[in-house]
Coordinates of C-alpha atoms in Angstrom, one line a residue:
M17 CA 30.3 35.7 2.2
R18 CA 30.9 34.8 -1.4
P19 CA 30.5 31.1 -2.0
L20 CA 33.7 29.3 -2.9
T21 CA 33.2 26.1 -4.9
T22 CA 35.2 23.8 -7.1
D23 CA 33.7 25.4 -10.2
V24 CA 35.0 28.8 -9.0
L25 CA 38.5 27.2 -8.7
R26 CA 38.3 25.7 -12.2
A27 CA 37.4 29.2 -13.5
L28 CA 40.5 30.5 -11.8
L29 CA 42.6 27.7 -13.4
D30 CA 41.2 28.5 -16.9
D31 CA 41.9 32.2 -16.6
A32 CA 45.7 32.2 -16.2
E33 CA 46.6 35.3 -18.2
P34 CA 49.8 36.6 -16.6
P35 CA 50.7 38.3 -14.5
C36 CA 48.7 36.4 -11.9
V37 CA 48.8 37.7 -8.3
S38 CA 47.7 35.5 -5.4
L39 CA 47.6 37.4 -2.1
Y40 CA 46.8 35.5 1.2
Q41 CA 46.5 37.2 4.5
P42 CA 45.3 36.1 7.9
T43 CA 42.8 38.6 9.3
I44 CA 41.1 39.4 12.6
R45 CA 37.4 39.8 13.2
T46 CA 37.4 41.6 16.6
H47 CA 38.0 45.2 17.5
P48 CA 40.5 46.8 18.1
E49 CA 42.8 44.0 16.8
R50 CA 41.2 44.2 13.4
Q51 CA 42.8 47.6 12.9
Q52 CA 46.0 45.6 12.1
N53 CA 44.4 44.1 9.0
A54 CA 44.9 47.1 6.7
I55 CA 48.4 47.7 8.0
R56 CA 49.5 44.1 7.2
Y57 CA 47.8 44.4 3.8
R58 CA 49.8 47.4 2.9
N59 CA 53.0 45.6 3.9
L60 CA 52.1 42.8 1.5
L61 CA 51.4 45.3 -1.3
R62 CA 55.0 46.5 -1.1
S63 CA 56.3 42.9 -1.5
M64 CA 53.9 42.3 -4.3
E65 CA 54.9 45.5 -6.1
R66 CA 58.6 44.5 -6.0
S67 CA 57.8 41.1 -7.4
L68 CA 55.6 42.5 -10.2
T69 CA 58.1 45.1 -11.3
D70 CA 60.9 42.6 -11.3
K71 CA 59.1 40.1 -13.6
Y72 CA 56.7 42.1 -15.8
P73 CA 56.7 45.4 -17.8
A74 CA 55.2 48.5 -16.2
R75 CA 52.2 48.6 -18.6
A76 CA 51.1 45.2 -17.3
V77 CA 51.8 46.0 -13.7
R78 CA 50.1 49.4 -13.3
P79 CA 46.4 48.5 -13.6
L80 CA 46.8 45.6 -11.1
L81 CA 48.6 47.8 -8.6
E82 CA 45.8 50.5 -8.9
R83 CA 43.1 47.9 -8.0
F84 CA 45.1 46.6 -5.0
Q85 CA 45.8 50.2 -3.8
A86 CA 42.1 51.2 -4.1
L87 CA 41.2 48.3 -1.7
A88 CA 43.9 49.5 0.8
E89 CA 42.0 52.9 1.0
D90 CA 38.5 51.3 1.5
N91 CA 37.9 51.8 5.2
A92 CA 34.5 50.1 5.1
F93 CA 36.1 46.9 3.6
W94 CA 38.5 46.6 6.6
T95 CA 35.8 46.9 9.3
S96 CA 34.3 43.5 8.5
R97 CA 36.7 40.7 8.1
T98 CA 36.7 37.0 8.8
E99 CA 39.7 34.7 9.6
G100 CA 41.4 35.0 6.3
L101 CA 41.5 37.0 3.1
A102 CA 42.4 35.8 -0.5
I103 CA 42.7 38.1 -3.5
L104 CA 43.3 36.5 -6.9
A105 CA 44.0 39.1 -9.6
S106 CA 45.1 39.1 -13.2
P107 CA 44.5 41.5 -16.2
A108 CA 41.0 39.9 -16.6
R109 CA 39.8 39.5 -13.0
F110 CA 40.0 40.7 -9.4
D111 CA 38.4 38.2 -7.0
V112 CA 38.2 38.8 -3.3
F113 CA 37.3 35.9 -0.9
D114 CA 36.6 35.9 2.8
L115 CA 37.9 32.7 4.3
Q116 CA 36.6 31.0 7.5
R117 CA 40.1 29.9 8.6
S118 CA 43.4 31.6 8.8
V119 CA 45.9 31.3 6.0
P120 CA 49.7 31.8 5.9
E121 CA 50.6 35.3 4.9
R122 CA 51.9 35.1 1.4
V123 CA 52.1 36.8 -2.0
V124 CA 52.8 34.8 -5.1
V125 CA 53.4 36.5 -8.5
A126 CA 53.5 33.9 -11.3
D127 CA 52.1 32.8 -14.7
S128 CA 49.2 31.1 -12.9
F129 CA 47.3 31.4 -9.6
H130 CA 48.5 29.8 -6.4
L131 CA 45.4 28.0 -5.3
K132 CA 46.4 25.5 -2.6
P133 CA 45.2 27.7 0.3
L134 CA 41.8 27.9 -1.5
L135 CA 41.8 24.2 -2.2
R136 CA 42.3 23.6 1.5
V137 CA 39.1 25.7 2.2
V138 CA 37.0 24.2 -0.6
Q139 CA 38.1 20.6 -0.2
S140 CA 38.3 20.4 3.6
A141 CA 36.0 17.7 4.9
D142 CA 34.7 19.7 7.9
R143 CA 32.7 22.3 5.8
Y144 CA 28.9 22.3 5.9
H145 CA 25.9 24.4 5.2
M146 CA 23.1 25.0 7.8
L147 CA 19.6 26.2 6.9
G148 CA 17.6 28.0 9.6
L149 CA 13.9 27.5 9.0
T150 CA 10.9 29.4 10.4
R151 CA 7.5 29.6 8.6
G152 CA 8.1 33.2 7.6
A153 CA 11.8 33.3 6.8
V154 CA 15.0 31.3 6.2
K155 CA 18.7 31.9 6.7
L156 CA 21.6 30.0 5.2
Y157 CA 24.9 29.6 7.0
E158 CA 28.3 28.2 6.1
G159 CA 30.6 26.8 8.8
N160 CA 33.4 24.5 9.8
R161 CA 34.5 23.2 13.2
D162 CA 35.7 26.7 14.2
V163 CA 33.2 29.2 12.9
V164 CA 29.9 29.8 11.2
D165 CA 28.8 32.8 9.1
E166 CA 25.6 33.8 7.4
V167 CA 25.6 33.5 3.6
E168 CA 24.1 36.4 1.7
L169 CA 21.4 34.7 -0.3
E170 CA 21.3 35.2 -4.1
G171 CA 18.4 33.8 -6.1
V172 CA 16.8 32.3 -2.9
P173 CA 13.6 33.7 -1.4
A174 CA 14.5 34.7 2.2
T175 CA 11.0 35.4 3.3
I176 CA 7.6 34.0 2.6
E177 CA 6.6 37.3 1.0
E178 CA 9.5 37.1 -1.4
A179 CA 8.5 33.5 -2.4
L180 CA 4.7 33.9 -2.7
G181 CA 4.1 37.6 -3.2
T182 CA 0.4 38.5 -3.7
E183 CA -0.5 34.8 -3.4
H184 CA 0.6 34.8 0.3
T185 CA -2.4 34.5 2.6
E186 CA -3.4 37.9 4.1
R187 CA -2.5 38.5 7.7
S188 CA -5.0 39.9 10.3
E189 CA -5.0 41.2 13.8
S190 CA -5.7 37.8 15.5
F191 CA -3.2 35.0 15.8
W192 CA -2.6 31.6 17.3
S193 CA 0.8 30.1 18.4
V194 CA 2.3 26.8 17.6
G195 CA 5.4 25.0 18.8
P196 CA 6.6 23.8 22.2
F197 CA 7.2 27.4 23.5
H198 CA 3.5 28.5 23.0
G199 CA 3.9 32.2 22.8
R200 CA 7.2 32.5 24.7
K201 CA 10.4 33.5 22.8
G202 CA 11.0 30.9 20.2
G203 CA 7.3 30.3 19.4
I204 CA 5.7 31.1 16.1
A205 CA 2.8 33.6 15.8
I206 CA 0.5 32.7 12.9
H207 CA -2.0 35.4 12.0
M208 CA -5.5 34.5 11.2
G209 CA -8.0 36.5 9.0
S210 CA -11.7 36.3 8.7
G211 CA -12.7 33.0 7.4
Q212 CA -9.1 31.8 7.3
R213 CA -8.4 28.2 8.2
K214 CA -5.3 26.9 10.0
D215 CA -4.6 24.8 7.0
D216 CA -4.1 27.9 4.9
V217 CA -1.0 28.7 6.9
G218 CA 0.3 25.2 6.5
I219 CA -0.2 25.3 2.7
D220 CA 1.7 28.6 2.5
A221 CA 4.6 27.2 4.5
E222 CA 4.8 24.2 2.3
R223 CA 4.9 26.3 -0.9
F224 CA 7.5 28.6 0.7
F225 CA 9.7 25.7 1.8
R226 CA 9.4 24.1 -1.7
A227 CA 10.6 27.3 -3.4
V228 CA 13.4 27.6 -0.9
D229 CA 14.4 24.0 -1.4
R230 CA 14.6 24.3 -5.2
A231 CA 16.7 27.5 -5.0
I232 CA 19.1 26.2 -2.3
L233 CA 19.7 23.0 -4.2
E234 CA 20.5 24.8 -7.5
R235 CA 22.4 27.8 -6.1
Y236 CA 24.3 26.3 -3.2
S237 CA 24.1 22.5 -2.5
R238 CA 24.7 21.2 -6.0
P239 CA 27.7 23.5 -6.7
S240 CA 29.3 23.0 -3.3
G241 CA 28.4 19.4 -2.5
L242 CA 28.3 20.3 1.2
P243 CA 26.0 18.5 3.7
L244 CA 23.0 20.6 4.6
L245 CA 22.1 20.6 8.3
L246 CA 18.5 21.8 9.1
V247 CA 17.7 24.0 12.2
G248 CA 14.1 24.6 13.2
L249 CA 11.2 23.7 15.3
P250 CA 10.0 20.1 14.8
E251 CA 6.8 21.1 12.9
N252 CA 8.8 23.2 10.5
L253 CA 11.4 20.5 9.9
A254 CA 8.7 18.0 9.2
V255 CA 7.1 20.2 6.5
F256 CA 10.5 20.9 4.9
R257 CA 11.5 17.2 4.8
E258 CA 8.2 16.4 3.1
V259 CA 9.0 18.7 0.2
T260 CA 12.7 18.6 -0.1
R261 CA 14.4 17.1 -3.1
N262 CA 17.9 18.0 -1.9
P263 CA 20.1 14.9 -1.5
Q264 CA 22.6 16.9 0.7
V265 CA 20.0 17.3 3.5
M266 CA 21.3 15.4 6.6
D267 CA 19.2 13.0 8.5
V268 CA 20.1 14.6 11.8
A269 CA 18.9 18.1 12.6
I270 CA 18.9 20.8 15.4
E271 CA 15.3 21.0 16.7
V272 CA 15.1 24.5 18.0
D273 CA 14.0 27.9 16.8
P274 CA 17.2 29.2 15.0
D275 CA 16.5 32.7 16.1
S276 CA 16.7 31.7 19.8
L277 CA 20.4 30.8 19.5
T278 CA 23.5 33.0 19.4
R279 CA 25.9 32.5 16.5
E280 CA 28.3 30.7 18.8
E281 CA 25.6 28.5 20.1
L282 CA 24.6 27.6 16.6
R283 CA 28.2 26.7 15.8
T284 CA 28.5 24.5 18.9
R285 CA 25.3 22.7 18.2
A286 CA 26.1 22.3 14.5
W287 CA 29.5 20.8 15.1
R288 CA 28.1 18.3 17.5
E289 CA 26.1 16.9 14.6
I290 CA 28.7 17.4 11.9
E291 CA 31.7 16.0 13.6
P292 CA 30.8 12.3 13.3
F293 CA 30.0 12.8 9.6
Y294 CA 33.4 14.6 9.1
L295 CA 35.4 11.8 10.9
G296 CA 33.5 9.2 9.0
R297 CA 34.3 10.8 5.6
L298 CA 38.0 11.0 6.4
E299 CA 38.1 7.3 7.5
E300 CA 36.2 6.3 4.3
L301 CA 38.7 8.2 2.1
T302 CA 41.8 6.7 3.8
D303 CA 40.3 3.2 3.8
R304 CA 39.5 3.5 0.1
Y305 CA 43.1 4.7 -0.7
R306 CA 44.6 1.7 1.2
L307 CA 42.2 -0.7 -0.6
E308 CA 43.0 0.7 -4.1
R309 CA 46.7 0.8 -3.4
S310 CA 46.6 -2.9 -2.5
R311 CA 45.0 -3.4 -6.0
G312 CA 47.7 -1.4 -7.7
L313 CA 45.5 1.6 -8.2
G314 CA 46.9 3.9 -5.6
G315 CA 50.2 5.4 -4.6
D316 CA 52.1 8.2 -2.8
D317 CA 55.2 8.7 -5.0
L318 CA 55.0 12.4 -6.1
E319 CA 56.6 11.9 -9.5
E320 CA 54.4 9.0 -10.3
I321 CA 51.3 11.0 -9.2
A322 CA 52.4 13.9 -11.4
R323 CA 52.6 11.8 -14.5
A324 CA 49.3 10.2 -13.8
A325 CA 47.6 13.5 -13.1
V326 CA 48.7 15.0 -16.4
A327 CA 47.5 11.9 -18.2
G328 CA 44.1 12.2 -16.5
R329 CA 44.5 9.0 -14.5
V330 CA 43.9 10.5 -11.0
D331 CA 40.4 10.0 -9.7
T332 CA 41.0 11.3 -6.1
L333 CA 44.0 13.1 -4.6
L334 CA 44.5 13.5 -0.9
V335 CA 46.8 16.4 -0.1
E336 CA 48.3 17.1 3.4
A337 CA 47.2 20.3 4.9
E338 CA 49.9 22.9 5.6
R339 CA 52.5 20.9 3.8
F340 CA 54.8 22.7 1.3
V341 CA 56.9 20.8 -1.2
P342 CA 59.0 23.1 -3.4
G343 CA 58.8 22.3 -7.1
R344 CA 56.5 22.3 -10.1
I345 CA 55.1 20.0 -12.8
D346 CA 55.7 20.3 -16.5
P347 CA 52.1 20.5 -17.7
D348 CA 52.8 18.6 -20.9
T349 CA 55.0 15.7 -19.7
G350 CA 54.2 15.5 -16.0
D351 CA 58.0 15.7 -15.2
V352 CA 58.8 17.2 -11.8
A353 CA 61.3 20.0 -11.5
E354 CA 62.5 20.2 -7.9
G355 CA 62.9 23.6 -6.2
D356 CA 64.4 24.8 -3.0
D357 CA 62.7 26.1 0.2
S358 CA 62.8 29.7 -1.1
A359 CA 60.8 28.8 -4.2
T360 CA 57.3 30.1 -4.6
D361 CA 56.1 27.1 -6.6
D362 CA 54.5 24.3 -4.5
L363 CA 54.5 20.8 -6.0
L364 CA 51.5 19.8 -4.0
D365 CA 49.6 22.9 -5.3
D366 CA 50.5 21.9 -8.9
L367 CA 49.3 18.3 -8.3
A368 CA 46.0 19.5 -6.9
E369 CA 45.5 22.0 -9.7
T370 CA 46.3 19.4 -12.4
V371 CA 43.9 16.9 -10.9
L372 CA 41.2 19.5 -10.8
R373 CA 41.7 20.5 -14.4
M374 CA 41.3 16.8 -15.4
K375 CA 37.9 16.6 -13.6
G376 CA 39.3 14.7 -10.6
E377 CA 38.7 15.4 -7.0
A378 CA 41.4 17.0 -4.7
I379 CA 40.8 16.8 -0.9
V380 CA 42.9 18.5 1.7
V381 CA 43.4 16.2 4.7
P382 CA 44.8 17.0 8.2
A383 CA 48.4 15.7 8.6
E384 CA 47.3 13.2 11.3
R385 CA 44.8 11.7 9.0
M386 CA 47.0 11.3 5.9
P387 CA 47.7 7.7 4.9
S388 CA 51.1 8.6 3.5
D389 CA 54.2 10.6 4.6
T390 CA 55.0 12.2 1.2
G391 CA 52.3 14.9 1.3
A392 CA 50.0 13.3 -1.2
A393 CA 48.1 10.0 -1.8
A394 CA 46.4 9.3 -5.1
I395 CA 43.7 6.9 -6.2
Y396 CA 43.9 6.1 -9.9
R397 CA 41.1 5.6 -12.4
F398 CA 43.1 2.9 -14.2

């Protein structure tokens, strides 16, 4: 999975050279149903081609269509899908994102990218990272309430050999086991050489975890801001907690060998720990909105929010998930132009994008947790 962060969204906002194509498609993981993915994609391409040729000259359209068509013919690509697919393309970029939740099927051709479905993914409060720890290797996962997937690590040592190289203590034929399973599945075999002390292994593990901690913080936790749930045997968790400097590491953990659980078992155990954190964050956001509104620093009138967003006054914006309000914002004045239900422009999408551009925070909230009925609720800076 390619990480999707607020910084990635800001880059998409900054690169808005038209034509900008935003393609969203729900996809299926399982066989044989996943064979439908490529068929639905080709149907979307026909709709996209009509929109492009209606709005833009052929010289601008042809290179984009060629890249989309090449993906349609990539059989390997279609054999490994998640719950959703997003493709954002312009003359300067072609970005493909696998999404862990389904998205409404839609193609938007405009002068800027349609980002609300990605905002829902990035800013949803149920997302988390999970770090599986053994003394010889680590794995990073990203998940939400419904699914968990392994993240392909970049710039992070996945094994102790990658982290320590030739400085790693040599292995020999003898070993001793630690952990509550003592040699059964889930235990850890630590190899001992001539003259080697048990402490040597502990020192190696500490150095390994320290290197992992630095890389995870810089590459994943800091850019995403996601809580990091640890999974591992108690002795490994204890070593990691001694060396970590990552403020996203949660106090709770799953005390089990991560390799002893299936992916679904990992998801179930993780959500049991994450759900209270998720519900608490939603309650904190709505309570804060109500408090600031009582002080005159909050509101849910969409036109008022639009003017405040353009002026850089919105600190935090809550946007209702799955809600569509036709219309758009004038980027200079903040005036709202209303649309009809057939319009491709979403006023809530414009609001979220504008707040993001002005370094505010946009958070997509389930409808039942929204503190307003207009589709948006803003907390103002002043």
